[in-house]
Coordinates of N, CA, C and O in Angstrom, one line a residue:
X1 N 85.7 75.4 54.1 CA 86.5 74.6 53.3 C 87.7 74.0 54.0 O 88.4 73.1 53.5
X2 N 88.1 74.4 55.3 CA 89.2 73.8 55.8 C 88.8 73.9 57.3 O 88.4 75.0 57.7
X3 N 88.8 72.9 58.2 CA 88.6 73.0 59.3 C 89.7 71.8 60.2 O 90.5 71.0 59.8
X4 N 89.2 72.0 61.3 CA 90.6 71.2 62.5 C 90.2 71.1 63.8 O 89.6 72.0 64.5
X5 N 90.5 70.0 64.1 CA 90.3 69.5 65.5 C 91.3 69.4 66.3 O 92.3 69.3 65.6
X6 N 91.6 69.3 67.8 CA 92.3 68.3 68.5 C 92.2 67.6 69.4 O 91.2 67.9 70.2
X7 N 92.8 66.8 69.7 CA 92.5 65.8 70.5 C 93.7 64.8 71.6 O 94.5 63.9 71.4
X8 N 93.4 65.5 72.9 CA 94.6 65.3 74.2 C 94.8 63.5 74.4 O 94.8 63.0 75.5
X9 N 95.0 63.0 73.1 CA 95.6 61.8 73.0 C 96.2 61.3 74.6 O 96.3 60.1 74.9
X10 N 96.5 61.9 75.2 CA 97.3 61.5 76.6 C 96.3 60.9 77.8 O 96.5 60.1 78.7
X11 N 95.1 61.7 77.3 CA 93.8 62.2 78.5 C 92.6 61.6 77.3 O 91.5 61.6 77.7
X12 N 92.7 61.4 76.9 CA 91.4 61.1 75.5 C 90.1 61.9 76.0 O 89.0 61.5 76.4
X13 N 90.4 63.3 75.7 CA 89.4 64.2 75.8 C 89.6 65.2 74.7 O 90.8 65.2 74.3
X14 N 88.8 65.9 74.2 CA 89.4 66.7 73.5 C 90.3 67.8 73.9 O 90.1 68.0 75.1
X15 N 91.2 68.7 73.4 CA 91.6 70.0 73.4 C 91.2 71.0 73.1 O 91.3 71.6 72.0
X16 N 90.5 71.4 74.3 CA 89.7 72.8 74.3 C 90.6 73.7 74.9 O 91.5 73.4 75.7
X17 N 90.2 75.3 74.2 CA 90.6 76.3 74.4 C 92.7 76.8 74.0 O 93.7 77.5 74.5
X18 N 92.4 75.9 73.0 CA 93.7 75.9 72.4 C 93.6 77.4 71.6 O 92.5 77.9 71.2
X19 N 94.5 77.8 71.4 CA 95.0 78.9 69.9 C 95.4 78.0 68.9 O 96.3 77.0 68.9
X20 N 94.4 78.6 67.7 CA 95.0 77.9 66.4 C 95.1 79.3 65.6 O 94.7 80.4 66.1
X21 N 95.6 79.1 64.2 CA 96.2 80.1 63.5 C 96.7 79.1 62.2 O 97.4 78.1 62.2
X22 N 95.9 80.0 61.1 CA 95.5 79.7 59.7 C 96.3 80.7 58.8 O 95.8 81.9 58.7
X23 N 97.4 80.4 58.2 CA 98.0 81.3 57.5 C 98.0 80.8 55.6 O 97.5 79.8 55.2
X24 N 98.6 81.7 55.0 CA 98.3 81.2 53.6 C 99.8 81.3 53.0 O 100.3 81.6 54.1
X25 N 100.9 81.3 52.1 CA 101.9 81.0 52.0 C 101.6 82.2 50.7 O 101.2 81.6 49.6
X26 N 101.8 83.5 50.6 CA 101.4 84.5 49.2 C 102.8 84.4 48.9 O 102.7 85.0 47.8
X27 N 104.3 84.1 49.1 CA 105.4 83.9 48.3 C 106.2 83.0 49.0 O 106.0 82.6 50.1
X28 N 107.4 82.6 48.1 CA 108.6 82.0 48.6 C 109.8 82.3 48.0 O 109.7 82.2 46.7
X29 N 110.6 82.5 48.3 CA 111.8 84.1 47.3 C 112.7 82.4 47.0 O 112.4 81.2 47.4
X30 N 113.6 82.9 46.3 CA 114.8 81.9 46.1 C 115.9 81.6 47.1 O 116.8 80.8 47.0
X31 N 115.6 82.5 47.9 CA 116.7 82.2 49.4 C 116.0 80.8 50.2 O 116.6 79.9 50.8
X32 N 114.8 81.1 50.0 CA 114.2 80.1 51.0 C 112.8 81.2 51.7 O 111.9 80.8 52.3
X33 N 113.0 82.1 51.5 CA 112.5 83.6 52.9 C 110.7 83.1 52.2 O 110.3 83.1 51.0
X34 N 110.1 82.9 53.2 CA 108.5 82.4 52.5 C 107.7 84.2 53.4 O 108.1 84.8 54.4
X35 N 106.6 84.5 52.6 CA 105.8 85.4 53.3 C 104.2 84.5 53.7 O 103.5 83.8 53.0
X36 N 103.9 84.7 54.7 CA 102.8 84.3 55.6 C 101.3 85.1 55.6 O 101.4 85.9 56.5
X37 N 100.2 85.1 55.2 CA 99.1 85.9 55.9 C 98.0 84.7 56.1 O 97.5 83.7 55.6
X38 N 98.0 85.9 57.4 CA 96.4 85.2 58.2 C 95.5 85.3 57.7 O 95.2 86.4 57.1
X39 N 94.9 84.4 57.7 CA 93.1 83.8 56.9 C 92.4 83.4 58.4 O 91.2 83.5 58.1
X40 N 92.4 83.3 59.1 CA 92.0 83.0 60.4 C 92.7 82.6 61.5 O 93.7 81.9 61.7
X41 N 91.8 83.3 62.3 CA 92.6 83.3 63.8 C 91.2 82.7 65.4 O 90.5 83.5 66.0
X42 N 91.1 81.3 65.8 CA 90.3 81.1 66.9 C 91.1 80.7 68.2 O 92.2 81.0 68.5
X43 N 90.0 80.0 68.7 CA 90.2 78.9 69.4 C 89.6 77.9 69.6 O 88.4 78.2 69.9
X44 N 89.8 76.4 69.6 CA 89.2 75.5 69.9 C 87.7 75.3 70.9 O 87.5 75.9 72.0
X45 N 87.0 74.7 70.5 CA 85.7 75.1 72.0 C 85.6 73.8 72.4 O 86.1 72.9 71.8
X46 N 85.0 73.9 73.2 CA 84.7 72.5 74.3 C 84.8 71.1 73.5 O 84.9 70.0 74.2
X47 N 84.6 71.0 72.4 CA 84.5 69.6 71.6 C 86.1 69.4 70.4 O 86.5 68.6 69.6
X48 N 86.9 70.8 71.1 CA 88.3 70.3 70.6 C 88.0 71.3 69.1 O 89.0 71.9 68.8
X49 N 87.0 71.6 68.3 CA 87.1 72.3 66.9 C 87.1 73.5 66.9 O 87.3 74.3 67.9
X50 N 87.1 73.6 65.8 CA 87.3 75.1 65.3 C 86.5 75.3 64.0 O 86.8 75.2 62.8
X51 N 85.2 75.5 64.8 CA 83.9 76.0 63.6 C 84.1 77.4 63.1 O 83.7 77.8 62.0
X52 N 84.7 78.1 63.8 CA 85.2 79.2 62.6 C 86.1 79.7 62.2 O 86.3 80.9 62.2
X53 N 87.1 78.7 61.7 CA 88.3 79.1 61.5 C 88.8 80.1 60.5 O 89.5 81.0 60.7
X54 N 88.1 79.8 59.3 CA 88.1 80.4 58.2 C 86.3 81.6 58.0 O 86.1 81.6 59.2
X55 N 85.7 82.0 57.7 CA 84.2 82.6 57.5 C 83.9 81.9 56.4 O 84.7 81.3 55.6
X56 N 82.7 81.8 56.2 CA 81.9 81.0 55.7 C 82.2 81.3 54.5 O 82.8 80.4 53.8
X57 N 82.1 82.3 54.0 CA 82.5 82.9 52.7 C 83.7 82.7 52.3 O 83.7 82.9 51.1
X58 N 84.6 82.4 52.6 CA 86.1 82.2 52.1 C 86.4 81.3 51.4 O 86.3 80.1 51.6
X59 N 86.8 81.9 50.5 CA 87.1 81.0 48.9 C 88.8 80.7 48.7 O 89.4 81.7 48.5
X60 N 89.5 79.6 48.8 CA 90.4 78.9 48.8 C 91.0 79.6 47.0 O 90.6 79.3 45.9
X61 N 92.1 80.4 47.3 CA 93.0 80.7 45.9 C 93.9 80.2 45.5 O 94.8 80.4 46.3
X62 N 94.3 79.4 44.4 CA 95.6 78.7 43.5 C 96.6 79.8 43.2 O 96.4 80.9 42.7
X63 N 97.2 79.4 43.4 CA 98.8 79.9 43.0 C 99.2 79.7 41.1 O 98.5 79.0 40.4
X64 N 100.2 80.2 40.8 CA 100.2 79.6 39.3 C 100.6 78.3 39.1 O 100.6 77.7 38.0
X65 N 100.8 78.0 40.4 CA 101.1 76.1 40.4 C 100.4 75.6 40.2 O 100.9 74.5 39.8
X66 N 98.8 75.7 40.3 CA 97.4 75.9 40.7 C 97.4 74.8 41.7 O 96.9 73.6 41.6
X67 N 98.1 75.5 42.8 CA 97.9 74.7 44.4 C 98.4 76.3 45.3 O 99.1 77.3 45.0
X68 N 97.3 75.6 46.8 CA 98.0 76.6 47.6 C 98.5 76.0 48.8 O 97.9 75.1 49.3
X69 N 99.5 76.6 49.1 CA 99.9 75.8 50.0 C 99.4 76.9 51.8 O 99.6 78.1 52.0
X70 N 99.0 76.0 52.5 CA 98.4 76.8 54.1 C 99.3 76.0 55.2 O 99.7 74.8 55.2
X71 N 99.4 76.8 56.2 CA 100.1 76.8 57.9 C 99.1 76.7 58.6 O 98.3 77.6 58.6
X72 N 99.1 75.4 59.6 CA 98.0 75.9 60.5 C 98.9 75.7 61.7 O 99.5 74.6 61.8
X73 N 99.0 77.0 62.8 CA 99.5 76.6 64.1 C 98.9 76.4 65.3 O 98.2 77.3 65.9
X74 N 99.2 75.4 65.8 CA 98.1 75.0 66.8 C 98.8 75.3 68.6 O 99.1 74.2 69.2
X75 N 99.1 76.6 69.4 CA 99.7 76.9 70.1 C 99.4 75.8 71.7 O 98.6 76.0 72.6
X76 N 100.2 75.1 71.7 CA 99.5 73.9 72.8 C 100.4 73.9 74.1 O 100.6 73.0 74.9
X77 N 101.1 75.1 74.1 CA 102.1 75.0 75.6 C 101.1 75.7 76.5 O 101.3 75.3 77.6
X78 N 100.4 76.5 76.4 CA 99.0 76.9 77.0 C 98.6 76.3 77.6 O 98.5 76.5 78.8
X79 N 98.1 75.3 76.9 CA 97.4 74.1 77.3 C 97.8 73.4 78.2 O 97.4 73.4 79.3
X80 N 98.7 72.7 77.8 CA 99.5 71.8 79.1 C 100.5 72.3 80.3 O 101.1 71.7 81.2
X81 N 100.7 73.9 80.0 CA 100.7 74.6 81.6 C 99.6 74.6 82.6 O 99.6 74.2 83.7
X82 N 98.4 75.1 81.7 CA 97.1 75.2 82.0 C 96.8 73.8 83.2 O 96.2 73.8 84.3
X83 N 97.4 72.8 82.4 CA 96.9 71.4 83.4 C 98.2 70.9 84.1 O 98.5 69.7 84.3
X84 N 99.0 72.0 84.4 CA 100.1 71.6 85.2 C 101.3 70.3 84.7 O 101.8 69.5 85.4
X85 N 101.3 70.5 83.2 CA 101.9 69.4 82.8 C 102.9 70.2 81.4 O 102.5 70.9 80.6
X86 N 104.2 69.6 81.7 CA 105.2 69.9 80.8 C 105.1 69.5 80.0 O 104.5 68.4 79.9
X87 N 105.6 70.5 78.5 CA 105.4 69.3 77.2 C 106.6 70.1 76.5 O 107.1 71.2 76.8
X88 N 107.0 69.0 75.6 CA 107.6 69.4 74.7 C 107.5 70.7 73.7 O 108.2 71.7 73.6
X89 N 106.6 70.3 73.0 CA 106.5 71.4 72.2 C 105.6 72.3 72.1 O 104.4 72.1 71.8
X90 N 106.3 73.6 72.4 CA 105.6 74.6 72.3 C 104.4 75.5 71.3 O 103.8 76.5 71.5
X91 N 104.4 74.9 70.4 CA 103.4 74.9 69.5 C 103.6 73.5 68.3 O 104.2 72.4 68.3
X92 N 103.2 73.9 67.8 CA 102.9 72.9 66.5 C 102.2 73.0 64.8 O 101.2 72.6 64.2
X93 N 103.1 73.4 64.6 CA 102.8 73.8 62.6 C 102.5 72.3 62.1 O 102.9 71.2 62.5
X94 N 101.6 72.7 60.9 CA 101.5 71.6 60.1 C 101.0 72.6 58.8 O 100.2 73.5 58.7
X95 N 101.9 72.0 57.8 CA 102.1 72.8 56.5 C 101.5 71.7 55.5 O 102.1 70.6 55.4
X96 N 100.2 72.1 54.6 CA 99.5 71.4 53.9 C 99.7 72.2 52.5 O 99.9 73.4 52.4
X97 N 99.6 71.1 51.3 CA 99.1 71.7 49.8 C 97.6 71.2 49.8 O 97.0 70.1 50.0
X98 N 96.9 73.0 49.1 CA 95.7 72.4 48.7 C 95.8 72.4 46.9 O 96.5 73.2 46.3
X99 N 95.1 71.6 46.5 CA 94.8 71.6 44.5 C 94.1 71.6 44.4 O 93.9 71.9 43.2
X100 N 92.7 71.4 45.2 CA 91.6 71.4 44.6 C 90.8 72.1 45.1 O 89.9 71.3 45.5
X101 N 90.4 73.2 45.4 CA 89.6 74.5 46.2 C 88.0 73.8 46.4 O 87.2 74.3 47.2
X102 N 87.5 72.8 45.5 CA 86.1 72.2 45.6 C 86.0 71.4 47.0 O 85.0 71.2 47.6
X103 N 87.2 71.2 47.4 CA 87.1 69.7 48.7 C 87.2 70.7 49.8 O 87.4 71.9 50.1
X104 N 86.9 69.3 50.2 CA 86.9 69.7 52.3 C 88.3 69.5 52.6 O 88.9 68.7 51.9
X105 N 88.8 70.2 53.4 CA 90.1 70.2 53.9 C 89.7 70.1 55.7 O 89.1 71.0 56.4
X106 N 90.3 68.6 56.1 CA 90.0 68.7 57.7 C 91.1 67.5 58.1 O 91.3 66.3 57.9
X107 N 92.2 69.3 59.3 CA 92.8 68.6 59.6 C 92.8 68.4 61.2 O 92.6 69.4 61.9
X108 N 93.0 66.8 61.8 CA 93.3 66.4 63.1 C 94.4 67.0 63.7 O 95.2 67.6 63.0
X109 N 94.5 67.0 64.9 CA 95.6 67.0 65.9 C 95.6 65.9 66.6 O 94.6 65.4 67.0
X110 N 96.7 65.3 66.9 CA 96.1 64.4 68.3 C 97.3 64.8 68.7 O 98.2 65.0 67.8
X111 N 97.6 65.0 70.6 CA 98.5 65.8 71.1 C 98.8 64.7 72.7 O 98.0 64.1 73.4
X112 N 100.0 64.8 72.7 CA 100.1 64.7 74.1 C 101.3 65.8 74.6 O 101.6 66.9 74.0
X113 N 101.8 65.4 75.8 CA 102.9 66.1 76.1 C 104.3 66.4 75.6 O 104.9 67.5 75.7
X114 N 104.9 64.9 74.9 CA 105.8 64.7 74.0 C 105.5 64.2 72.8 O 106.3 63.7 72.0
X115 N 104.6 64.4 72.6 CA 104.1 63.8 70.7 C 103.2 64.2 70.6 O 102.3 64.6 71.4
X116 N 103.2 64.3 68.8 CA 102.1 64.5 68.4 C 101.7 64.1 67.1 O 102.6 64.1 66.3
X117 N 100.5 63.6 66.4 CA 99.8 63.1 65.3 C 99.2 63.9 64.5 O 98.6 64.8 65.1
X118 N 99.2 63.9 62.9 CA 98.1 64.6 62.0 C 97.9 63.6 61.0 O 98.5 62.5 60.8
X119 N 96.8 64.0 60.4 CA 96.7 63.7 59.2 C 95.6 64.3 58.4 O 95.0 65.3 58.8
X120 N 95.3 63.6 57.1 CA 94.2 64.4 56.1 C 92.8 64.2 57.0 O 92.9 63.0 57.3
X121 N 91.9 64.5 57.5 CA 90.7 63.8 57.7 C 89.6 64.3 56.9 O 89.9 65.0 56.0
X122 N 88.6 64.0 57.1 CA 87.0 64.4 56.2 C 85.9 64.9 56.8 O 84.8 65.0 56.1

């Protein structure tokens, strides 16, 4: 139900052998203080995805909002040490609401050294 790619926008190849990290958002107190758990933990393979991010079996749960909201961190300073190249940012969160547990959830990366792109995809 939720999967993610990326893509070395700088190099137009994909981003392989990245760390990504799938969290689920189970509170958020009235200070602000949010609690976090992992639903999956990969890494990208040679074509930039993450075919198992979540197990096949994993069923997407509503909150009483009936939405959940998910973290996915995509660890990319690895990467661009890896190819001898500075970048800005050391990782990269991107924080989605889901409402509808029936759909596909597929999110992009596109990355370079100083920037970076997401959006909903399909």
């Amino acid at each position: 139900p939720i999967t993610c790619h990326v893509l070395d926008s700088s190099r137009g190849i994909p981003g392989k052998n990245i760390q990504v990290k799938l969290e689920i958002r189970e509170s958020s107190d009235n200070d602000g203080t949010e609690t976090w758990k992992i639903v999956g933990q990969t890494y990208t393979n040679n074509d930039g995805r993450c075919p198992n991010l979540v197990s096949s079996d994993y069923k997407i749960t509503l909150n009483d909002n009936s939405s959940a909201i998910y973290r996915i961190t995509f660890y990319t300073s690895k990467y661009f040490n890896e190819l001898g190249q500075k970048s800005f940012y050391p990782y990269v969160q991107v924080i989605f609401e889901i409402a509808d547990p029936n759909q596909h959830y597929h999110v992009p990366l596109l990355i370079s050294p100083f920037s970076y792109t997401t959006y909903r995809g399909s």
